[in-house]
mmCIF file of C-alpha atoms in Angstrom:
data_model
loop_
_atom_site.group_PDB
_atom_site.id
_atom_site.type_symbol
_atom_site.label_atom_id
_atom_site.label_comp_id
_atom_site.label_asym_id
_atom_site.label_seq_id
_atom_site.Cartn_x
_atom_site.Cartn_y
_atom_site.Cartn_z
ATOM 1 C CA MET A 1 81.861 15.007 -19.907
ATOM 2 C CA ARG A 2 80.181 18.138 -18.576
ATOM 3 C CA PHE A 3 76.781 16.659 -19.415
ATOM 4 C CA SER A 4 77.521 13.496 -17.447
ATOM 5 C CA LYS A 5 78.635 15.561 -14.451
ATOM 6 C CA LEU A 6 75.287 17.376 -14.515
ATOM 7 C CA ILE A 7 72.998 14.436 -15.224
ATOM 8 C CA ILE A 8 74.458 11.946 -12.726
ATOM 9 C CA PRO A 9 73.517 14.012 -9.619
ATOM 10 C CA VAL A 10 70.029 14.528 -11.064
ATOM 11 C CA LEU A 11 69.592 10.780 -11.552
ATOM 12 C CA ILE A 12 70.808 10.111 -8.018
ATOM 13 C CA VAL A 13 68.305 12.591 -6.568
ATOM 14 C CA ALA A 14 65.482 11.181 -8.710
ATOM 15 C CA ALA A 15 66.270 7.630 -7.615
ATOM 16 C CA SER A 16 66.421 8.697 -3.989
ATOM 17 C CA THR A 17 63.078 10.481 -4.261
ATOM 18 C CA ALA A 18 61.433 7.473 -5.928
ATOM 19 C CA LYS A 19 62.580 5.194 -3.097
ATOM 20 C CA SER A 20 61.258 7.579 -0.470
ATOM 21 C CA GLN A 21 57.770 7.818 -1.989
ATOM 22 C CA LYS A 22 55.072 6.033 -0.028
ATOM 23 C CA PHE A 23 51.740 4.675 -1.219
ATOM 24 C CA GLY A 24 48.751 3.748 0.868
ATOM 25 C CA ILE A 25 45.030 3.169 1.216
ATOM 26 C CA LYS A 26 42.540 5.000 3.413
ATOM 27 C CA ALA A 27 38.893 4.714 4.391
ATOM 28 C CA GLY A 28 36.487 6.229 6.870
ATOM 29 C CA ALA A 29 33.326 8.232 7.453
ATOM 30 C CA ASN A 30 32.035 11.531 6.082
ATOM 31 C CA PHE A 31 29.895 13.950 8.076
ATOM 32 C CA SER A 32 28.492 16.310 5.464
ATOM 33 C CA ASN A 33 25.793 18.859 4.847
ATOM 34 C CA LEU A 34 24.822 21.464 2.280
ATOM 35 C CA SER A 35 24.952 25.183 2.920
ATOM 36 C CA LYS A 36 21.497 26.695 3.364
ATOM 37 C CA GLY A 37 20.052 27.465 -0.051
ATOM 38 C CA PHE A 38 17.049 29.076 -1.632
ATOM 39 C CA ASP A 39 14.716 26.096 -1.121
ATOM 40 C CA TYR A 40 15.869 24.852 2.317
ATOM 41 C CA MET A 41 14.668 25.766 5.785
ATOM 42 C CA ASP A 42 17.410 23.781 7.460
ATOM 43 C CA THR A 43 20.126 21.232 6.677
ATOM 44 C CA LYS A 44 21.445 18.552 9.005
ATOM 45 C CA VAL A 45 24.489 16.317 8.963
ATOM 46 C CA LEU A 46 24.404 13.209 6.768
ATOM 47 C CA VAL A 47 26.764 10.322 7.494
ATOM 48 C CA GLY A 48 28.479 8.819 4.453
ATOM 49 C CA ALA A 49 31.649 6.964 3.561
ATOM 50 C CA ASN A 50 35.008 7.690 1.970
ATOM 51 C CA ALA A 51 37.674 5.354 0.603
ATOM 52 C CA GLY A 52 40.627 5.565 -1.734
ATOM 53 C CA VAL A 53 44.359 5.545 -2.327
ATOM 54 C CA PHE A 54 47.093 8.107 -1.758
ATOM 55 C CA ALA A 55 50.754 8.813 -2.392
ATOM 56 C CA ASN A 56 53.148 10.649 -0.100
ATOM 57 C CA ILE A 57 55.917 12.341 -2.091
ATOM 58 C CA PRO A 58 58.708 14.197 -0.259
ATOM 59 C CA ILE A 59 59.336 17.730 -1.493
ATOM 60 C CA SER A 60 61.894 19.149 0.916
ATOM 61 C CA GLY A 61 62.550 19.061 4.620
ATOM 62 C CA GLN A 62 59.279 18.525 6.475
ATOM 63 C CA PHE A 63 57.023 19.100 3.452
ATOM 64 C CA ASN A 64 55.359 16.348 1.399
ATOM 65 C CA PHE A 65 52.963 16.373 -1.547
ATOM 66 C CA LYS A 66 50.015 14.023 -0.990
ATOM 67 C CA PRO A 67 47.717 13.431 -3.998
ATOM 68 C CA GLU A 68 44.733 11.138 -3.476
ATOM 69 C CA ILE A 69 41.964 9.464 -5.471
ATOM 70 C CA MET A 70 38.884 9.059 -3.286
ATOM 71 C CA TYR A 71 35.274 7.993 -3.350
ATOM 72 C CA ASN A 72 33.286 10.543 -1.327
ATOM 73 C CA GLY A 73 29.689 10.043 -0.240
ATOM 74 C CA THR A 74 28.296 13.472 0.685
ATOM 75 C CA GLY A 75 24.969 15.282 0.843
ATOM 76 C CA SER A 76 22.612 16.425 3.555
ATOM 77 C CA LYS A 77 19.432 15.810 5.469
ATOM 78 C CA VAL A 78 17.155 18.629 4.386
ATOM 79 C CA GLU A 79 13.948 20.217 5.618
ATOM 80 C CA TYR A 80 12.242 21.442 2.473
ATOM 81 C CA ALA A 81 11.026 25.043 2.650
ATOM 82 C CA GLN A 82 7.799 24.485 0.710
ATOM 83 C CA ASN A 83 7.099 21.306 2.705
ATOM 84 C CA GLN A 84 5.790 19.690 -0.462
ATOM 85 C CA VAL A 85 7.055 16.174 0.218
ATOM 86 C CA GLY A 86 7.267 16.020 3.999
ATOM 87 C CA ASN A 87 9.911 16.838 6.571
ATOM 88 C CA ASP A 88 12.377 13.975 6.009
ATOM 89 C CA TYR A 89 14.375 14.664 2.896
ATOM 90 C CA THR A 90 17.799 13.153 2.270
ATOM 91 C CA ARG A 91 20.013 14.137 -0.648
ATOM 92 C CA ARG A 92 23.047 11.940 -1.389
ATOM 93 C CA LEU A 93 25.744 13.210 -3.755
ATOM 94 C CA ASN A 94 28.502 10.751 -4.616
ATOM 95 C CA TYR A 95 31.820 11.929 -6.055
ATOM 96 C CA ILE A 96 35.182 10.713 -7.229
ATOM 97 C CA SER A 97 37.513 13.247 -5.623
ATOM 98 C CA VAL A 98 41.145 14.161 -6.201
ATOM 99 C CA PRO A 99 42.533 16.016 -3.159
ATOM 100 C CA LEU A 100 45.964 17.587 -3.741
ATOM 101 C CA MET A 101 47.301 18.154 -0.248
ATOM 102 C CA LEU A 102 50.506 19.827 0.894
ATOM 103 C CA GLU A 103 51.569 18.063 4.076
ATOM 104 C CA TYR A 104 53.706 19.584 6.824
ATOM 105 C CA ARG A 105 55.286 17.185 9.337
ATOM 106 C CA PHE A 106 55.765 19.366 12.400
ATOM 107 C CA ILE A 107 56.876 16.252 14.312
ATOM 108 C CA PRO A 108 57.836 12.894 12.739
ATOM 109 C CA LYS A 109 54.492 11.185 13.422
ATOM 110 C CA ALA A 110 52.079 14.129 13.118
ATOM 111 C CA PHE A 111 51.177 16.437 10.241
ATOM 112 C CA LEU A 112 49.041 19.336 9.123
ATOM 113 C CA GLU A 113 47.711 19.542 5.570
ATOM 114 C CA ALA A 114 45.965 21.911 3.195
ATOM 115 C CA GLY A 115 45.130 22.061 -0.481
ATOM 116 C CA PRO A 116 42.459 22.002 -3.191
ATOM 117 C CA GLN A 117 40.064 19.163 -3.938
ATOM 118 C CA LEU A 118 38.635 18.489 -7.390
ATOM 119 C CA SER A 119 35.559 16.236 -7.598
ATOM 120 C CA TYR A 120 33.399 14.652 -10.291
ATOM 121 C CA MET A 121 29.825 13.639 -9.473
ATOM 122 C CA ILE A 122 29.056 10.006 -10.293
ATOM 123 C CA SER A 123 25.517 9.836 -8.882
ATOM 124 C CA ALA A 124 22.887 11.935 -7.125
ATOM 125 C CA LYS A 125 19.839 10.536 -5.351
ATOM 126 C CA GLU A 126 17.165 11.790 -3.012
ATOM 127 C CA LYS A 127 14.994 9.975 -0.488
ATOM 128 C CA TYR A 128 11.917 11.638 0.938
ATOM 129 C CA THR A 129 8.733 10.973 2.845
ATOM 130 C CA LEU A 130 5.476 11.460 0.959
ATOM 131 C CA LEU A 131 2.445 13.099 2.520
ATOM 132 C CA ASN A 132 0.828 9.662 2.994
ATOM 133 C CA GLY A 133 3.806 8.532 5.099
ATOM 134 C CA SER A 134 5.450 6.250 2.526
ATOM 135 C CA GLU A 135 9.062 6.702 1.398
ATOM 136 C CA ALA A 136 10.335 7.178 -2.142
ATOM 137 C CA THR A 137 13.780 7.297 -3.759
ATOM 138 C CA ALA A 138 14.586 9.074 -7.010
ATOM 139 C CA THR A 139 17.632 9.831 -9.111
ATOM 140 C CA ILE A 140 18.355 13.536 -9.471
ATOM 141 C CA SER A 141 18.890 14.587 -13.071
ATOM 142 C CA LYS A 142 22.453 15.750 -13.687
ATOM 143 C CA ASP A 143 21.028 18.353 -16.055
ATOM 144 C CA PHE A 144 20.308 20.471 -12.981
ATOM 145 C CA LEU A 145 23.539 19.814 -11.093
ATOM 146 C CA ASN A 146 27.162 20.770 -11.646
ATOM 147 C CA GLN A 147 29.065 17.533 -12.136
ATOM 148 C CA PHE A 148 32.367 19.172 -11.225
ATOM 149 C CA ASP A 149 32.941 20.442 -7.708
ATOM 150 C CA PHE A 150 35.858 22.434 -6.313
ATOM 151 C CA GLY A 151 36.712 22.704 -2.637
ATOM 152 C CA ILE A 152 39.471 23.650 -0.220
ATOM 153 C CA GLY A 153 40.603 21.182 2.416
ATOM 154 C CA ILE A 154 42.476 21.571 5.692
ATOM 155 C CA GLY A 155 43.304 18.786 8.089
ATOM 156 C CA ALA A 156 45.643 16.983 10.434
ATOM 157 C CA GLY A 157 46.805 13.456 11.053
ATOM 158 C CA TYR A 158 48.876 11.199 13.241
ATOM 159 C CA TYR A 159 50.713 7.911 12.575
ATOM 160 C CA PHE A 160 50.469 5.457 15.455
ATOM 161 C CA THR A 161 53.030 3.188 13.786
ATOM 162 C CA GLU A 162 55.136 3.459 10.611
ATOM 163 C CA LYS A 163 52.212 2.109 8.578
ATOM 164 C CA ILE A 164 48.968 2.934 10.434
ATOM 165 C CA GLY A 165 47.588 6.419 11.002
ATOM 166 C CA ALA A 166 44.424 8.480 11.386
ATOM 167 C CA ASN A 167 43.347 11.635 9.575
ATOM 168 C CA ILE A 168 40.705 14.347 10.018
ATOM 169 C CA ARG A 169 39.958 16.831 7.239
ATOM 170 C CA TYR A 170 37.408 19.553 6.589
ATOM 171 C CA VAL A 171 36.566 20.353 2.969
ATOM 172 C CA ALA A 172 34.664 23.561 2.227
ATOM 173 C CA GLY A 173 32.917 23.577 -1.134
ATOM 174 C CA ILE A 174 33.415 26.562 -3.421
ATOM 175 C CA THR A 175 31.165 25.499 -6.305
ATOM 176 C CA ASP A 176 27.377 25.836 -6.272
ATOM 177 C CA ILE A 177 25.991 22.301 -6.730
ATOM 178 C CA TYR A 178 23.205 23.720 -8.942
ATOM 179 C CA LYS A 179 23.783 24.748 -12.552
ATOM 180 C CA TYR A 180 20.903 27.226 -12.578
ATOM 181 C CA ASN A 181 20.481 29.001 -9.265
ATOM 182 C CA ASP A 182 19.113 32.517 -8.917
ATOM 183 C CA GLY A 183 19.238 32.409 -5.120
ATOM 184 C CA ASP A 184 21.894 31.687 -2.517
ATOM 185 C CA ALA A 185 24.576 29.228 -3.569
ATOM 186 C CA VAL A 186 24.285 25.679 -2.215
ATOM 187 C CA ARG A 187 27.724 24.236 -1.451
ATOM 188 C CA ASN A 188 29.125 21.009 -0.066
ATOM 189 C CA ASN A 189 30.604 20.984 3.430
ATOM 190 C CA ASN A 190 32.287 17.816 4.611
ATOM 191 C CA ILE A 191 34.253 16.566 7.611
ATOM 192 C CA GLN A 192 36.215 13.411 6.821
ATOM 193 C CA LEU A 193 37.477 10.979 9.439
ATOM 194 C CA GLY A 194 39.583 8.039 8.348
ATOM 195 C CA LEU A 195 42.303 5.482 8.897
ATOM 196 C CA MET A 196 45.391 5.280 6.682
ATOM 197 C CA TYR A 197 47.588 2.302 5.899
ATOM 198 C CA ILE A 198 50.985 2.597 4.186
ATOM 199 C CA ILE A 199 51.474 -0.280 1.730
ATOM 200 C CA ASN A 200 55.219 0.162 1.059
#
């Protein structure tokens, strides 16, 4: 009898929480670059894409837990220090990312968010201009790059309706993208802009 008195409220709360969970899809643009490293004179913003799914799980009051699974296209336009291959040098790093955001709804339709982001590199390519003016594309060997990337994200968002919203987030990379680097660390920096759609 005592057990039933304890378990019934727990089941009621669990059922209520399950009903209040929301799931959605999101997509948008990335504006990324790499921090200045040992072989770069300068890095410029590269435009990429992001897309994925998310859940919005109430914790208490105005706080929600928002895990996501995202495709993130990042990288940078780079001016190579040694100038061996020309001035135009684009490095694209593509990841599957798992942001784990804590969301704070300071008003019903608007929120602030912060949390870690874990990423796994699925491809790395570079496009550069040769000295004769022609362009070439090559796959970067993953033997030289860290496949796992860790970052910290902060952002904000606003829901225009109950189902449609917009989000901006900045993710600062913590991990050096290179496995073997005796110079300054080269890290991902990314501003994400996107639209969100609540499915249920």
